[in-house]
Amino acid sequence: MLHRRAWVYGWLFLSPALLFLFAFTHYPALNTIISSFFSTPRGRRPAKFIGPENYQEMLQDPVFWKVLSNNFWFAAGTIPISIGLALLMALWVNSHLRGRTLARMAFFAPTVLPLIAVANIWMFFYTPGFGLIDQIRGGLFGLPAINLLGNPDTVLAAMIVVAIWKEAGFFMIFYLAALQSIPPVLREAADVEGAGRFYFFRRVMLPLLMPTTLFVSVNAVINSFRLVDHIFVMTDGGPNNASSLLLFYIYETAFKFWQTGYAATLTVVMLILLSVLAIGQFFLFDRKIHYQ
Amino acid sequence: MRAGRAGWPDFDTALNTVAMCLLAFLWALPLLYAIWTAIHPAAYETRFVLTAPLTLDNFAKAWAAAPFARYFLNTVMLVTLILICQFVLCTLAAFAFARFRFPGRSLLFTLVLLQLLVMPDILIVENYKTIRAMGLVDTIIAIGLPYFASGFGIFLLRQTFMSIPRELDEAARVEGISFLGLLWRVYIPLAKPTYLAYGLVSVSHHWNNFLWPLIITNSVETRPVTVGLSIFSAVDAGIEWSVINAATLMTSGPLLIAFLLFQRQFVQSFMRAGIR
């Protein structure tokens, strides 16, 4: 709009949203950085500037390193498999196979469920001796009961399975949307040229799906840091912090141990990791998108 | 059915169909299992016989064991409050970004998009301090406050508004309609599908949200169902699995039923919300 008053109106319309956005996103993000250089206020003792002390404490905190490596393995286990399955699901659901409507329903249903409810359902699967997994192991193969969630070696893998189950159907939707926007002419042309199905998939479809893959993987990375609800129900971070993730540790530090200064320091790490990973992905994929 | 190459069309199709059905079954299994235990007596939790008697007892027990009615009311109020505030705030902001030129516009838009990365979900420590300073701890408003201005909503509506031809604006302006009138009579009606899509995404997201409500609430009068469910199932008092599963299904029930009824719309709106 070319009115001289346009900018007054612009600011007027924008200000309510900006007020909330600054108050609950930008202000807390900046304040996190400031708080990380202060001690935790206790009783009448206000927070005191302590420089990089929280960061030194963090570098020497074995739980921090444990949680960070857990989060790395959790992301590394969840992201590629759920994206791969999502693409496969989308290809199937988008085809003319029988039963694809039911399949789409089955794939997408976990997306609508609260993660906390999902965790309850899976708990029952994993219950030693009694849950479905042990019923099958014992009933069909005569194997002894195993405690997947009680063993530090298997607990993270058990969590990864739950996360994949929850997320793959969500990512499928985005691939489905992308597949439906690929013009059928391309397929026909490839058929005329006698191009094989895998060749077509690799050389035509995959490159066309690249922007979707970028979008989905940025989302997947954010989710691997953001989604910790299942931990509360399934393991409480245990055994011995084997299933704890960074955000869960932040929650514990701030609201169980009430060390808000140190929790702010951990949050800064989270913010840095998220930014670096998101920007990194953009550069990585950007090259590939232009290359094709 | 498209024929594959090399004269194996039926084999190829059959293989894919079987694989798809297998994966779909695997995916449905946890949910089917939860439904099975919830509608049968505890004795049939792991015995799968078709003659097992059906019962709603587990639901009745769960409903009686915790104040779920109150939790549901809290969640419905919370989700409605968030939806209304998001619609109002995001519409106004999106209109400003789509139709006005003002100093700082692109910088502000970048700051809005930043919220897609730095979500309130991870800023729990500082947001708790803010809410405490406002004296709003343990209120339903406090659960919603960080989510009222949604970067995602602003972005989505701005994209939709920008695709509306400007000739419509000018025609309306000639007739002397104010900006608010223009927004109300031209822009919002034309963006209805986007509102539906965003509404579904927002409702399901906040119905399912857990961590922030857990932190900011500590009484029955404010707790949403997700927090109520976690407290209910964390009690070690030997509640039967069948009752826990009934409670689990109950809390996700409304969303699940809505999803089954409006499956197509659900999938399409998630798709629409995802296309950027």
XYZ file of C-alpha atoms in Angstrom:
568
model
C 0.000 0.000 0.000
C 1.460 3.288 -1.055
C -0.098 5.510 1.594
C 2.191 7.707 3.611
C 0.513 6.438 6.723
C 1.180 2.847 5.707
C 4.008 2.312 8.161
C 1.894 3.553 11.064
C -0.717 0.950 10.182
C 1.913 -1.698 9.653
C 3.333 -1.175 13.121
C -0.137 -0.991 14.616
C -1.184 -4.337 13.178
C 2.125 -5.923 14.042
C 2.615 -4.718 17.603
C 0.364 -7.155 19.534
C 2.034 -10.214 18.022
C 5.500 -8.714 18.387
C 4.881 -7.935 22.037
C 4.160 -11.599 22.795
C 6.906 -12.829 20.508
C 9.540 -10.664 22.196
C 8.266 -11.400 25.699
C 8.273 -15.193 25.358
C 10.864 -15.959 22.681
C 13.460 -13.249 22.105
C 13.693 -11.827 25.603
C 14.036 -15.266 27.257
C 16.539 -16.369 24.612
C 18.754 -13.341 25.304
C 18.200 -13.590 29.043
C 19.304 -17.218 28.970
C 22.713 -16.071 27.763
C 22.941 -13.441 30.500
C 21.739 -15.836 33.235
C 24.373 -18.352 32.243
C 27.041 -16.004 33.617
C 25.289 -15.615 36.965
C 24.939 -17.819 40.012
C 21.545 -19.254 40.993
C 19.686 -16.887 43.364
C 18.923 -18.571 46.668
C 16.571 -17.184 49.295
C 17.636 -13.616 50.016
C 20.903 -14.014 48.163
C 20.424 -12.525 44.680
C 22.146 -13.878 41.577
C 25.796 -12.867 41.455
C 28.001 -12.414 38.395
C 30.409 -15.342 38.316
C 31.791 -15.109 34.789
C 32.384 -18.412 33.026
C 32.133 -20.511 36.205
C 28.930 -22.267 35.072
C 30.602 -23.186 31.806
C 33.638 -24.587 33.620
C 31.318 -26.610 35.820
C 29.509 -27.879 32.740
C 32.684 -29.029 31.009
C 33.539 -31.064 34.093
C 30.024 -32.454 34.545
C 30.011 -36.106 33.417
C 26.205 -36.099 33.227
C 26.321 -33.238 30.695
C 28.634 -35.207 28.412
C 26.552 -38.343 28.872
C 23.359 -36.499 27.984
C 24.995 -34.833 24.997
C 26.216 -38.129 23.586
C 22.806 -39.703 24.267
C 21.174 -36.902 22.332
C 23.627 -37.387 19.488
C 22.892 -41.112 19.253
C 19.189 -40.508 19.670
C 19.226 -38.068 16.740
C 21.514 -40.273 14.648
C 19.252 -43.269 15.227
C 15.948 -41.493 14.743
C 16.451 -39.030 11.895
C 17.751 -41.155 8.983
C 15.465 -44.129 9.651
C 12.316 -42.096 10.160
C 12.999 -40.029 7.029
C 13.755 -43.149 4.976
C 10.612 -44.886 6.196
C 8.588 -41.721 5.612
C 9.672 -41.634 1.973
C 8.872 -45.331 1.540
C 5.464 -44.883 3.165
C 4.699 -41.902 0.944
C 5.667 -43.805 -2.211
C 3.387 -46.684 -1.223
C 0.462 -44.546 -0.138
C 0.778 -42.452 -3.294
C 0.673 -45.543 -5.548
C -2.325 -47.557 -6.679
C -1.797 -50.468 -4.321
C -4.752 -52.086 -2.606
C -5.261 -51.121 1.006
C -3.369 -47.833 0.712
C -6.106 -45.872 2.511
C -5.913 -48.146 5.539
C -2.129 -48.044 5.411
C -2.136 -44.243 5.356
C -4.377 -44.270 8.403
C -2.067 -46.655 10.266
C 1.045 -44.633 9.387
C -0.428 -41.280 10.339
C -2.329 -42.219 13.518
C 0.704 -42.018 15.882
C 1.147 -38.367 14.838
C -2.165 -37.401 16.425
C -1.461 -39.141 19.722
C 0.169 -37.259 22.598
C 3.744 -38.461 23.085
C 2.926 -39.078 26.724
C 0.126 -41.485 25.703
C 2.395 -43.132 23.148
C 4.922 -43.732 25.917
C 2.260 -45.406 28.073
C 1.327 -47.751 25.244
C 4.948 -48.681 24.536
C 5.682 -49.179 28.226
C 3.269 -52.056 28.096
C 5.160 -53.502 25.131
C 8.444 -53.333 26.968
C 7.314 -54.616 30.386
C 9.664 -57.504 31.255
C 8.056 -60.922 31.273
C 4.589 -59.552 30.726
C 4.678 -57.123 27.790
C 4.059 -58.143 24.211
C 7.740 -58.348 23.246
C 8.475 -60.838 25.985
C 5.254 -62.714 25.294
C 6.410 -63.268 21.734
C 9.984 -64.090 22.770
C 8.847 -66.501 25.441
C 5.855 -67.964 23.654
C 7.356 -68.512 20.224
C 11.056 -68.955 20.893
C 11.214 -69.899 24.550
C 13.633 -67.066 25.291
C 13.980 -65.635 28.813
C 12.445 -62.283 29.759
C 14.488 -59.171 29.018
C 14.278 -55.750 30.595
C 14.891 -53.444 27.642
C 14.217 -50.259 29.604
C 16.202 -51.337 32.666
C 19.397 -52.036 30.795
C 21.693 -49.071 30.011
C 22.779 -50.781 26.778
C 19.322 -51.172 25.275
C 17.260 -48.362 26.763
C 18.252 -45.705 24.229
C 17.533 -48.043 21.311
C 14.105 -48.772 22.800
C 13.454 -45.008 22.935
C 14.619 -44.566 19.345
C 12.068 -47.138 18.186
C 9.288 -45.187 19.902
C 10.437 -41.907 18.340
C 10.597 -43.437 14.857
C 7.107 -44.881 15.279
C 5.780 -41.481 16.321
C 7.499 -39.364 13.665
C 7.695 -41.326 10.412
C 3.995 -40.841 9.632
C 4.286 -37.108 10.200
C 7.173 -36.782 7.747
C 5.293 -39.014 5.283
C 2.695 -36.258 4.885
C 5.272 -33.796 3.574
C 6.669 -36.308 1.102
C 3.129 -37.136 0.017
C 2.471 -33.479 -0.707
C 5.705 -33.227 -2.681
C 5.042 -36.412 -4.661
C 1.617 -35.166 -5.657
C 3.140 -31.997 -7.051
C 5.490 -33.875 -9.386
C 3.954 -33.587 -12.875
C 2.912 -36.982 -14.321
C 4.434 -35.905 -17.650
C 7.883 -36.672 -16.232
C 6.882 -40.257 -15.538
C 5.455 -40.650 -19.022
C 8.573 -39.187 -20.595
C 10.742 -41.574 -18.609
C 8.581 -44.493 -19.709
C 8.934 -43.482 -23.344
C 12.688 -43.251 -22.925
C 12.657 -46.693 -21.338
C 14.173 -45.480 -18.087
C 14.036 -48.057 -15.285
C 12.091 -47.423 -12.140
C 15.121 -47.087 -9.892
C 16.860 -44.851 -12.384
C 13.780 -42.641 -12.506
C 13.588 -42.576 -8.724
C 17.253 -41.726 -8.262
C 17.690 -39.233 -11.093
C 14.299 -37.536 -11.257
C 12.269 -37.999 -8.100
C 14.947 -37.767 -5.439
C 16.305 -34.441 -6.731
C 12.781 -33.059 -6.985
C 12.160 -34.136 -3.395
C 15.315 -32.415 -2.113
C 13.600 -29.266 -0.757
C 11.160 -31.507 1.138
C 14.021 -33.543 2.523
C 15.672 -30.354 3.728
C 12.472 -29.175 5.401
C 11.802 -32.559 6.972
C 15.336 -33.020 8.240
C 15.489 -29.560 9.831
C 12.235 -30.437 11.566
C 13.602 -33.828 12.578
C 16.688 -32.241 14.128
C 14.605 -29.760 16.101
C 12.303 -32.565 17.251
C 15.188 -34.724 18.410
C 16.047 -31.964 20.874
C 12.513 -30.885 21.691
C 10.686 -34.178 22.278
C 11.417 -35.573 25.724
C 7.901 -36.271 27.052
C 8.265 -40.044 26.735
C 11.256 -40.046 29.103
C 9.046 -38.898 31.978
C 6.806 -41.948 31.670
C 9.214 -44.610 30.512
C 12.506 -44.223 32.376
C 12.839 -40.850 34.138
C 16.202 -40.588 32.394
C 17.567 -43.803 33.847
C 19.081 -46.240 34.370
C 22.072 -44.150 35.372
C 21.188 -41.360 32.897
C 21.408 -43.785 29.976
C 18.194 -42.472 28.407
C 18.335 -38.822 29.470
C 18.412 -36.160 26.749
C 19.605 -32.553 26.897
C 16.186 -30.927 27.377
C 15.269 -33.478 30.041
C 18.505 -32.681 31.875
C 17.709 -28.969 31.612
C 14.307 -29.686 33.152
C 15.852 -31.707 35.977
C 18.520 -29.103 36.686
C 16.035 -26.248 36.794
C 12.951 -27.779 38.362
C 14.227 -30.690 40.457
C 17.571 -29.365 41.683
C 16.592 -25.664 41.271
C 19.949 -24.681 39.772
C 18.563 -22.153 37.306
C 21.927 -20.570 36.567
C 23.390 -23.868 35.453
C 20.176 -24.741 33.579
C 20.562 -21.488 31.627
C 24.099 -22.525 30.687
C 22.803 -25.846 29.386
C 20.090 -24.019 27.432
C 22.742 -21.863 25.755
C 24.424 -25.061 24.526
C 21.071 -26.217 23.168
C 20.499 -22.908 21.343
C 23.974 -23.004 19.820
C 23.576 -26.631 18.722
C 20.191 -25.958 17.127
C 21.432 -22.915 15.211
C 24.608 -24.607 14.014
C 22.757 -27.733 12.900
C 19.975 -25.839 11.139
C 22.366 -23.499 9.327
C 24.663 -26.404 8.507
C 21.816 -28.346 6.949
C 20.817 -25.401 4.821
C 24.329 -25.141 3.395
C 24.687 -28.884 2.925
C 21.385 -29.275 1.117
C 21.609 -25.983 -0.701
C 24.618 -27.262 -2.632
C 22.825 -30.470 -3.514
C 19.652 -28.723 -4.570
C 21.517 -26.485 -7.000
C 23.795 -29.225 -8.178
C 21.053 -31.367 -9.675
C -2.418 -50.606 -11.904
C 0.751 -49.628 -13.721
C 2.568 -52.513 -15.296
C 6.205 -52.842 -14.315
C 8.861 -53.791 -16.789
C 10.022 -57.230 -17.890
C 6.587 -58.814 -17.692
C 6.462 -59.138 -13.915
C 3.740 -56.620 -13.161
C 1.690 -58.788 -10.862
C 4.608 -60.145 -8.900
C 5.949 -56.645 -8.405
C 2.603 -55.254 -7.275
C 1.982 -58.169 -4.959
C 5.383 -57.788 -3.335
C 4.837 -54.101 -2.712
C 1.320 -54.647 -1.419
C 2.464 -57.291 1.033
C 5.360 -55.159 2.259
C 3.121 -52.119 2.685
C 0.478 -54.081 4.591
C 3.126 -55.616 6.814
C 4.551 -52.233 7.759
C 1.061 -50.802 8.240
C 0.174 -53.688 10.538
C 3.373 -53.168 12.501
C 2.496 -49.475 12.795
C -1.058 -50.155 13.943
C -0.024 -52.862 16.393
C 0.696 -50.723 19.489
C -2.610 -48.930 19.127
C -4.589 -52.100 18.440
C -2.964 -53.720 21.444
C -3.905 -50.793 23.671
C -7.486 -50.966 22.414
C -7.584 -54.738 23.030
C -6.504 -54.458 26.665
C -8.754 -51.481 27.304
C -11.972 -53.185 26.197
C -11.374 -56.575 27.817
C -11.139 -57.676 31.469
C -7.629 -57.698 32.945
C -7.448 -61.499 32.632
C -7.284 -61.164 28.837
C -4.446 -58.620 28.752
C -2.170 -61.062 26.989
C -4.562 -63.807 25.980
C -5.880 -63.198 22.506
C -9.066 -65.207 22.103
C -11.918 -63.899 20.024
C -14.472 -65.016 22.592
C -13.030 -62.732 25.286
C -15.903 -60.792 26.856
C -16.082 -57.086 26.036
C -16.273 -54.567 28.859
C -16.195 -50.846 29.514
C -15.221 -51.356 33.145
C -11.645 -50.227 32.575
C -12.844 -46.865 31.308
C -15.217 -46.509 34.238
C -12.431 -47.364 36.702
C -10.014 -44.886 35.122
C -12.655 -42.155 35.028
C -13.391 -42.706 38.734
C -9.740 -42.945 39.804
C -8.684 -39.444 38.735
C -10.489 -36.146 38.026
C -10.385 -36.645 34.261
C -13.540 -34.602 33.695
C -11.769 -31.560 35.121
C -8.603 -32.306 33.118
C -10.644 -32.452 29.917
C -12.328 -29.164 30.721
C -8.895 -27.591 31.343
C -7.511 -28.884 28.054
C -10.539 -27.709 26.079
C -10.313 -24.243 27.646
C -6.564 -24.121 27.017
C -6.789 -25.203 23.396
C -9.634 -22.775 22.671
C -7.841 -19.884 24.342
C -4.639 -20.524 22.394
C -6.495 -20.935 19.099
C -8.430 -17.663 19.447
C -5.360 -15.673 20.478
C -3.241 -17.203 17.717
C -5.856 -16.437 15.071
C -6.185 -12.796 16.140
C -2.491 -12.029 16.671
C -1.205 -13.956 13.659
C -3.858 -12.544 11.311
C -3.005 -8.948 12.209
C 0.738 -9.540 11.964
C 0.478 -11.502 8.724
C -1.641 -8.739 7.178
C 0.971 -6.165 8.156
C 3.779 -8.192 6.585
C 1.793 -8.983 3.455
C 0.357 -5.564 2.643
C 2.235 -2.691 4.294
C 5.659 -1.272 3.686
C 7.304 0.080 6.789
C 10.827 0.542 8.087
C 12.305 -2.614 9.648
C 9.891 -4.956 7.918
C 12.360 -7.562 6.724
C 14.330 -7.496 9.972
C 11.144 -8.056 11.972
C 10.083 -10.846 9.656
C 13.431 -12.573 10.221
C 12.864 -12.263 13.959
C 9.443 -13.885 13.524
C 10.932 -16.768 11.539
C 13.568 -17.234 14.229
C 10.813 -18.677 16.410
C 10.616 -21.700 14.126
C 14.063 -22.624 15.424
C 14.101 -21.170 18.926
C 10.769 -22.434 20.207
C 9.239 -21.528 23.572
C 9.364 -25.286 24.271
C 13.073 -25.089 25.016
C 13.044 -21.737 26.859
C 11.331 -23.234 29.896
C 13.696 -21.817 32.511
C 13.428 -18.147 31.561
C 9.737 -18.328 30.679
C 9.037 -19.777 34.116
C 10.798 -16.774 35.676
C 8.674 -14.397 33.593
C 5.418 -16.136 34.491
C 6.378 -16.166 38.170
C 7.160 -12.458 38.055
C 3.709 -11.897 36.551
C 2.184 -13.918 39.401
C 0.496 -16.291 36.970
C 2.010 -19.632 37.992
C -0.601 -22.404 38.021
C -3.126 -20.694 35.746
C -4.450 -21.848 32.392
C -3.505 -18.513 30.799
C 0.109 -19.137 31.805
C 0.174 -22.415 29.864
C -0.930 -20.587 26.733
C 0.969 -17.283 26.999
C 4.244 -18.376 25.334
C 2.335 -19.763 22.355
C -0.080 -16.903 21.583
C 2.193 -15.310 18.975
C 3.208 -18.143 16.674
C 5.957 -17.605 14.120
C 4.627 -20.529 12.149
C 1.083 -19.097 12.070
C 2.290 -15.658 10.989
C 4.389 -17.187 8.233
C 1.580 -19.423 6.974
C -1.029 -16.648 6.871
C 1.377 -14.173 5.293
C 2.002 -16.629 2.438
C -1.743 -16.994 1.925
C -2.434 -13.253 2.103
C 0.313 -12.499 -0.397
C -1.341 -14.772 -2.944
C -4.541 -12.674 -2.844
C -4.610 -10.301 -5.844
C -4.100 -6.655 -4.966
C -6.853 -5.551 -7.348
C -9.294 -6.752 -4.703
C -7.732 -4.380 -2.140
C -7.922 -1.440 -4.431
C -11.528 -2.118 -5.364
C -12.408 -2.313 -1.679
C -10.397 0.827 -0.842
C -12.218 2.781 -3.553
C -15.456 1.879 -1.830
C -14.044 3.441 1.331
C -13.538 0.347 3.454
C -11.065 0.660 6.332
C -8.057 -1.661 6.607
C -9.754 -3.689 9.307
C -12.877 -3.983 7.163
C -10.748 -5.068 4.230
C -9.089 -7.716 6.363
C -12.403 -8.925 7.736
C -14.402 -8.945 4.495
C -11.815 -9.857 1.866
C -8.696 -11.446 3.327
C -10.039 -13.678 6.090
C -12.836 -15.246 3.995
C -10.393 -16.019 1.195
C -7.924 -17.638 3.619
C -10.444 -20.039 5.195
C -8.634 -23.250 4.114
C -5.427 -21.962 5.698
C -7.245 -21.202 8.937
C -8.700 -24.713 8.975
C -5.297 -26.274 8.341
C -3.531 -24.140 10.910
C -6.352 -24.680 13.404
C -6.094 -28.462 13.192
C -2.318 -28.373 13.556
C -2.509 -25.979 16.491
C -5.253 -27.866 18.341
C -3.522 -31.225 18.041
C -0.172 -29.703 19.012
C -1.462 -28.057 22.165
C -3.756 -30.914 23.128
C -0.618 -33.080 23.140
C 1.794 -30.613 24.755
C 3.272 -31.843 28.028
C 6.521 -30.382 29.326
C 5.542 -26.733 29.732
C 2.113 -27.506 31.303
C 3.866 -29.919 33.677
C 6.189 -27.152 34.836
C 3.711 -24.323 35.147
C 0.733 -26.147 36.731
C 0.443 -27.847 40.110
C -3.251 -28.291 40.846
C -6.204 -30.245 39.521
C -7.943 -27.010 38.489
C -5.315 -26.152 35.868
C -3.732 -29.429 34.734
C -4.429 -30.484 31.141
C -5.121 -34.166 30.328
C -1.556 -34.965 29.310
C -0.194 -33.958 32.726
C -3.132 -35.630 34.455
C -2.461 -38.845 32.571
C 1.230 -38.862 33.488
C 0.386 -38.431 37.173
C -2.280 -41.123 36.973
C -0.023 -43.695 35.331
C 3.040 -42.849 37.436
C 1.322 -43.911 40.649
C 2.901 -47.186 41.713
C -0.227 -48.294 43.542
C -0.537 -51.273 41.259
C -3.097 -49.892 38.837
C -3.830 -52.549 36.220
C -2.415 -52.088 32.760
C -5.880 -52.388 31.293
C -7.003 -49.357 33.313
C -3.924 -47.345 32.363
C -4.488 -48.205 28.720
C -8.131 -47.193 29.017
C -7.062 -43.841 30.491
C -4.467 -43.427 27.747
C -7.035 -44.017 25.025
C -9.521 -41.759 26.766
C -7.154 -38.796 26.803
C -6.212 -39.166 23.162
C -9.734 -40.308 22.271
C -11.247 -37.026 21.083
C -8.300 -36.364 18.754
C -8.227 -39.957 17.540
C -11.961 -40.007 16.781
C -11.749 -36.628 15.075
C -8.851 -37.990 13.061
C -10.763 -41.098 11.997
C -13.822 -39.059 10.998
C -11.931 -36.307 9.164
C -8.985 -38.368 8.020
C -8.753 -36.820 4.595
C -9.055 -33.248 5.875
C -6.506 -33.941 8.590
C -3.917 -35.269 6.188
C -4.596 -32.498 3.702
C -4.362 -29.770 6.304
C -1.080 -31.081 7.626
C 0.078 -31.153 4.033
C -1.083 -27.601 3.413
C 0.534 -26.431 6.623
C 3.775 -28.046 5.546
C 4.050 -26.578 2.086
C 6.040 -23.415 2.377
